[in-house]
Amino acid sequence: MKTLVVALSLAVSVSTHTIFQELWVNGVSAGHTEGIRVPTYDGPITDVTSNDVICNGGPNPLNTPLPSKVIDVPAGAQVTAEWHHTLDSANTGYSSDPIDPGHLGPVIVYLAKVSSATTTTVTGLSWFKIYEDGLDSNLQWAVTRLYNNKGKVSFKIPTCIASGQYLLRAEVIALHGASSYPGAQLYMECAQLNISGGGSTSPSGVSFPGAYQGTDPGIKFNLYYPTPTTYTIPGPTVFNC
Ligand SMILES: *[C@@H]1O[C@H](CO)[C@@H](O)[C@H](O)[C@H]1NC(C)=O
Ligand SMILES: [Cu+2]
């Protein structure tokens, strides 16, 4: 029985990962994959101590050249990140697009200020969290909301942060295999932003790798038994102006 369950979950999960691949700013798309460092494969990162946990890469080589586009975003804008299973799976009606609906877990978004959003150096940055969604009081997961909303998750860019260039790291963590570490499947991509009209606040942040540990209750987590009623989203608290 256990073997069967493992075999089935492997069969389902192998082909149904996800990629953040389009950003909308106040309801206007910046274009499919435009300004986003998308990987050539949709697999997860499972080693939270690896540099691949910053903006993907490693086992999922990034599409090169990296995007030259930097997406203009007014501070305070409503921004929507859109995920799909693969770079060409949108609108195919595939039942596991935008993600396998069993890949339950949180959705988290960070920003890091950079001198140039096209920089290839992603180590050593300071990341502050601007959005998180986990398990709600109806015991529905953020990934279910993402799935039901056809891959789209919306959040606000803080009004008070300094204008300038940023990397936006949008992440899904799938917990179906997270009962031991490594097991949680982290899916993240970084978008290149130019934020205008901001304020003077420079939020303190965390480093990647470093923000997550394999022992974090949000990284090592049993999704199935006992049925979870609470979930602690990993990383720092959300920055609010
Ligand atoms: C960022 O936005 C500002 C304000 O609109 C603009 O002056 C600047 O050229 C932009 N920088 C980039 C790299 O797009
Ligand atoms: Cu997967």
CSV table of C-alpha atoms and ligand atoms in Angstrom, one decimal:
chain,number,residue,atom,x,y,z
A,1,MET,CA,0.0,0.0,0.0
A,2,LYS,CA,2.7,2.4,1.0
A,3,THR,CA,4.7,1.5,-2.1
A,4,LEU,CA,1.6,2.1,-4.2
A,5,VAL,CA,1.0,5.5,-2.7
A,6,VAL,CA,4.7,6.5,-3.2
A,7,ALA,CA,4.6,5.2,-6.8
A,8,LEU,CA,1.4,7.2,-7.5
A,9,SER,CA,2.6,10.4,-6.0
A,10,LEU,CA,5.9,10.1,-7.9
A,11,ALA,CA,4.0,9.5,-11.1
A,12,VAL,CA,1.8,12.5,-10.5
A,13,SER,CA,4.5,14.9,-9.3
A,14,VAL,CA,7.3,14.2,-11.8
A,15,SER,CA,5.5,16.1,-14.6
A,16,THR,CA,3.4,18.7,-12.7
A,17,HIS,CA,5.8,21.2,-11.2
A,18,THR,CA,5.4,24.9,-11.8
A,19,ILE,CA,7.2,28.1,-13.0
A,20,PHE,CA,6.4,31.7,-12.1
A,21,GLN,CA,6.5,33.1,-15.6
A,22,GLU,CA,4.5,36.3,-16.0
A,23,LEU,CA,4.1,39.5,-14.0
A,24,TRP,CA,1.1,41.9,-14.2
A,25,VAL,CA,1.4,45.5,-12.9
A,26,ASN,CA,-1.9,47.1,-12.1
A,27,GLY,CA,-3.7,44.7,-14.3
A,28,VAL,CA,-1.3,45.0,-17.3
A,29,SER,CA,0.9,42.1,-18.3
A,30,ALA,CA,4.6,42.8,-18.7
A,31,GLY,CA,4.6,40.0,-21.3
A,32,HIS,CA,5.1,36.2,-21.0
A,33,THR,CA,8.5,35.5,-19.4
A,34,GLU,CA,9.5,39.1,-19.9
A,35,GLY,CA,11.8,40.4,-17.2
A,36,ILE,CA,11.7,37.1,-15.3
A,37,ARG,CA,14.6,34.7,-14.9
A,38,VAL,CA,12.8,31.5,-15.9
A,39,PRO,CA,14.4,28.1,-15.8
A,40,THR,CA,14.5,25.6,-18.7
A,41,TYR,CA,13.0,22.9,-16.4
A,42,ASP,CA,10.2,23.2,-13.9
A,43,GLY,CA,11.6,21.0,-11.2
A,44,PRO,CA,11.9,21.9,-7.6
A,45,ILE,CA,14.8,23.0,-5.4
A,46,THR,CA,14.9,20.9,-2.3
A,47,ASP,CA,18.3,22.0,-0.7
A,48,VAL,CA,17.5,25.1,1.3
A,49,THR,CA,21.2,25.7,1.9
A,50,SER,CA,22.0,25.8,-1.8
A,51,ASN,CA,22.5,29.0,-3.8
A,52,ASP,CA,19.9,27.6,-6.2
A,53,VAL,CA,17.3,28.5,-3.6
A,54,ILE,CA,17.9,32.2,-4.4
A,55,CYS,CA,16.6,32.6,-7.9
A,56,ASN,CA,16.6,28.9,-9.2
A,57,GLY,CA,19.2,27.5,-11.5
A,58,GLY,CA,21.5,24.5,-10.6
A,59,PRO,CA,19.4,21.4,-11.5
A,60,ASN,CA,17.1,23.7,-13.5
A,61,PRO,CA,19.5,25.8,-15.7
A,62,LEU,CA,18.2,29.3,-16.3
A,63,ASN,CA,17.1,30.4,-19.8
A,64,THR,CA,20.0,32.4,-21.2
A,65,PRO,CA,20.7,35.1,-21.9
A,66,LEU,CA,19.0,36.4,-18.8
A,67,PRO,CA,16.3,38.9,-19.6
A,68,SER,CA,17.4,42.4,-20.6
A,69,LYS,CA,14.0,43.8,-19.7
A,70,VAL,CA,13.4,45.5,-16.4
A,71,ILE,CA,9.7,45.8,-15.4
A,72,ASP,CA,8.6,49.3,-14.4
A,73,VAL,CA,6.5,49.1,-11.2
A,74,PRO,CA,5.1,52.1,-9.3
A,75,ALA,CA,5.4,51.8,-5.5
A,76,GLY,CA,2.0,50.8,-4.2
A,77,ALA,CA,1.1,49.0,-7.4
A,78,GLN,CA,-1.1,45.9,-7.3
A,79,VAL,CA,1.1,43.2,-8.8
A,80,THR,CA,0.1,39.7,-9.9
A,81,ALA,CA,2.5,36.8,-10.3
A,82,GLU,CA,1.3,34.0,-12.7
A,83,TRP,CA,2.5,30.5,-12.5
A,84,HIS,CA,2.2,27.7,-15.1
A,85,HIS,CA,3.3,24.1,-15.2
A,86,THR,CA,5.7,24.7,-18.1
A,87,LEU,CA,6.6,27.7,-20.2
A,88,ASP,CA,4.2,26.6,-22.9
A,89,SER,CA,1.4,25.0,-20.8
A,90,ALA,CA,-0.8,28.0,-20.3
A,91,ASN,CA,-4.2,27.7,-21.9
A,92,THR,CA,-3.7,24.1,-22.9
A,93,GLY,CA,-6.5,23.0,-20.5
A,94,TYR,CA,-4.1,20.5,-18.9
A,95,SER,CA,-5.6,19.5,-15.6
A,96,SER,CA,-2.4,19.9,-13.7
A,97,ASP,CA,-1.7,23.4,-15.0
A,98,PRO,CA,-0.8,25.7,-13.3
A,99,ILE,CA,0.4,23.1,-10.8
A,100,ASP,CA,-0.5,19.7,-9.6
A,101,PRO,CA,-3.4,20.5,-7.3
A,102,GLY,CA,-1.8,18.0,-4.7
A,103,HIS,CA,1.3,20.2,-4.5
A,104,LEU,CA,-0.2,21.9,-1.4
A,105,GLY,CA,1.7,24.6,0.5
A,106,PRO,CA,2.3,28.3,0.9
A,107,VAL,CA,3.0,31.1,-1.6
A,108,ILE,CA,5.6,33.7,-0.5
A,109,VAL,CA,7.0,36.8,-2.2
A,110,TYR,CA,10.2,38.7,-1.3
A,111,LEU,CA,12.0,41.8,-2.7
A,112,ALA,CA,15.8,42.6,-2.6
A,113,LYS,CA,17.3,46.0,-3.6
A,114,VAL,CA,20.0,45.7,-6.2
A,115,SER,CA,22.1,48.3,-7.9
A,116,SER,CA,21.1,46.8,-11.3
A,117,ALA,CA,18.2,44.4,-11.8
A,118,THR,CA,20.0,42.7,-14.6
A,119,THR,CA,22.9,41.8,-12.3
A,120,THR,CA,24.0,38.2,-12.5
A,121,THR,CA,25.0,38.2,-8.8
A,122,VAL,CA,22.2,37.0,-6.6
A,123,THR,CA,24.3,36.0,-3.6
A,124,GLY,CA,24.7,38.4,-0.6
A,125,LEU,CA,21.4,40.2,-1.1
A,126,SER,CA,19.0,41.2,1.7
A,127,TRP,CA,15.5,39.9,1.1
A,128,PHE,CA,12.4,41.3,2.8
A,129,LYS,CA,9.1,39.5,2.6
A,130,ILE,CA,6.2,41.4,1.1
A,131,TYR,CA,3.5,38.7,0.9
A,132,GLU,CA,2.7,35.3,2.3
A,133,ASP,CA,-0.3,33.0,2.2
A,134,GLY,CA,-0.4,29.6,3.8
A,135,LEU,CA,-3.2,27.6,5.3
A,136,ASP,CA,-6.4,29.6,6.0
A,137,SER,CA,-9.0,29.1,8.7
A,138,ASN,CA,-11.1,26.9,6.3
A,139,LEU,CA,-8.0,24.7,6.0
A,140,GLN,CA,-7.6,25.7,2.3
A,141,TRP,CA,-4.0,26.1,1.1
A,142,ALA,CA,-2.5,29.0,-0.8
A,143,VAL,CA,-1.7,26.6,-3.6
A,144,THR,CA,-5.4,25.7,-3.9
A,145,ARG,CA,-6.2,29.4,-4.2
A,146,LEU,CA,-3.4,29.8,-6.8
A,147,TYR,CA,-4.8,26.7,-8.7
A,148,ASN,CA,-8.4,27.9,-8.6
A,149,ASN,CA,-7.3,31.3,-9.8
A,150,LYS,CA,-5.5,29.8,-12.9
A,151,GLY,CA,-2.0,30.4,-11.6
A,152,LYS,CA,-2.4,34.0,-10.5
A,153,VAL,CA,-1.6,35.5,-7.1
A,154,SER,CA,-1.9,39.2,-6.4
A,155,PHE,CA,-0.1,41.4,-3.8
A,156,LYS,CA,0.9,45.0,-3.3
A,157,ILE,CA,4.3,46.6,-3.7
A,158,PRO,CA,4.9,48.6,-0.5
A,159,THR,CA,4.5,52.3,-1.0
A,160,CYS,CA,7.3,53.4,1.4
A,161,ILE,CA,10.3,51.5,0.0
A,162,ALA,CA,13.0,53.4,-1.8
A,163,SER,CA,12.7,53.8,-5.5
A,164,GLY,CA,15.2,51.9,-7.6
A,165,GLN,CA,15.9,48.4,-8.9
A,166,TYR,CA,14.9,45.2,-7.2
A,167,LEU,CA,14.7,41.5,-7.7
A,168,LEU,CA,11.3,40.1,-6.8
A,169,ARG,CA,11.5,36.4,-5.7
A,170,ALA,CA,8.1,34.7,-5.9
A,171,GLU,CA,7.9,31.2,-4.4
A,172,VAL,CA,5.6,28.2,-4.1
A,173,ILE,CA,6.5,25.5,-1.5
A,174,ALA,CA,4.9,22.1,-2.1
A,175,LEU,CA,4.7,20.1,1.0
A,176,HIS,CA,3.5,16.7,-0.2
A,177,GLY,CA,7.0,15.2,0.3
A,178,ALA,CA,8.0,17.4,3.2
A,179,SER,CA,7.7,14.9,6.1
A,180,SER,CA,11.4,14.5,6.1
A,181,TYR,CA,14.2,16.9,4.9
A,182,PRO,CA,15.0,17.3,2.1
A,183,GLY,CA,11.5,16.8,0.8
A,184,ALA,CA,9.7,20.1,0.6
A,185,GLN,CA,9.7,21.3,-3.1
A,186,LEU,CA,10.6,24.9,-3.5
A,187,TYR,CA,9.7,26.6,-6.8
A,188,MET,CA,11.0,30.1,-7.2
A,189,GLU,CA,11.9,32.6,-9.9
A,190,CYS,CA,13.1,36.1,-9.8
A,191,ALA,CA,11.7,39.1,-11.7
A,192,GLN,CA,13.6,42.2,-12.5
A,193,LEU,CA,11.9,45.4,-11.3
A,194,ASN,CA,12.4,49.1,-11.5
A,195,ILE,CA,10.3,50.6,-8.7
A,196,SER,CA,9.4,54.3,-9.0
A,197,GLY,CA,7.7,56.8,-6.8
A,198,GLY,CA,8.7,55.1,-3.5
A,199,GLY,CA,9.6,56.5,-0.1
A,200,SER,CA,12.7,56.4,2.0
A,201,THR,CA,12.4,53.1,3.9
A,202,SER,CA,15.0,50.4,3.5
A,203,PRO,CA,13.4,47.3,5.2
A,204,SER,CA,15.8,44.9,7.0
A,205,GLY,CA,16.0,41.6,5.3
A,206,VAL,CA,17.2,38.0,5.4
A,207,SER,CA,19.7,36.2,3.3
A,208,PHE,CA,19.2,33.3,0.9
A,209,PRO,CA,20.4,30.7,1.5
A,210,GLY,CA,20.0,31.1,5.3
A,211,ALA,CA,16.4,32.3,5.6
A,212,TYR,CA,15.2,28.7,5.7
A,213,GLN,CA,16.5,25.7,7.6
A,214,GLY,CA,15.7,22.0,7.0
A,215,THR,CA,14.3,21.9,10.5
A,216,ASP,CA,11.9,24.8,10.1
A,217,PRO,CA,8.4,23.7,10.9
A,218,GLY,CA,7.3,25.1,7.5
A,219,ILE,CA,10.0,23.1,5.6
A,220,LYS,CA,9.8,19.8,7.5
A,221,PHE,CA,6.1,19.3,7.6
A,222,ASN,CA,3.6,16.4,7.4
A,223,LEU,CA,0.9,17.3,5.0
A,224,TYR,CA,-1.2,14.2,5.6
A,225,TYR,CA,-1.2,13.0,9.2
A,226,PRO,CA,-2.4,14.3,11.5
A,227,THR,CA,-4.5,16.5,9.2
A,228,PRO,CA,-2.9,19.9,9.6
A,229,THR,CA,-4.9,22.7,11.2
A,230,THR,CA,-2.1,25.2,11.4
A,231,TYR,CA,1.0,25.9,9.3
A,232,THR,CA,4.0,28.1,10.1
A,233,ILE,CA,5.1,29.9,7.0
A,234,PRO,CA,9.0,29.9,6.8
A,235,GLY,CA,11.1,33.0,6.7
A,236,PRO,CA,10.7,36.4,8.4
A,237,THR,CA,7.5,38.3,9.0
A,238,VAL,CA,5.9,40.3,6.2
A,239,PHE,CA,7.2,43.9,5.9
A,240,ASN,CA,4.5,46.5,6.1
A,241,CYS,CA,5.1,50.3,5.7
B,1,LIG,C1,13.4,53.4,-13.6
B,1,LIG,O1,12.3,54.2,-13.5
B,1,LIG,C2,12.7,55.6,-13.5
B,1,LIG,C3,11.5,56.4,-13.2
B,1,LIG,O2,10.5,56.2,-14.1
B,1,LIG,C4,13.4,55.9,-14.8
B,1,LIG,O3,13.9,57.3,-14.8
B,1,LIG,C5,14.6,55.0,-15.0
B,1,LIG,O4,15.2,55.2,-16.3
B,1,LIG,C6,14.2,53.6,-14.9
B,1,LIG,N1,15.3,52.7,-15.0
B,1,LIG,C7,15.4,51.6,-15.7
B,1,LIG,C8,16.6,50.8,-15.6
B,1,LIG,O5,14.4,51.2,-16.3
B,2,CU,CU,6.2,18.9,-8.6
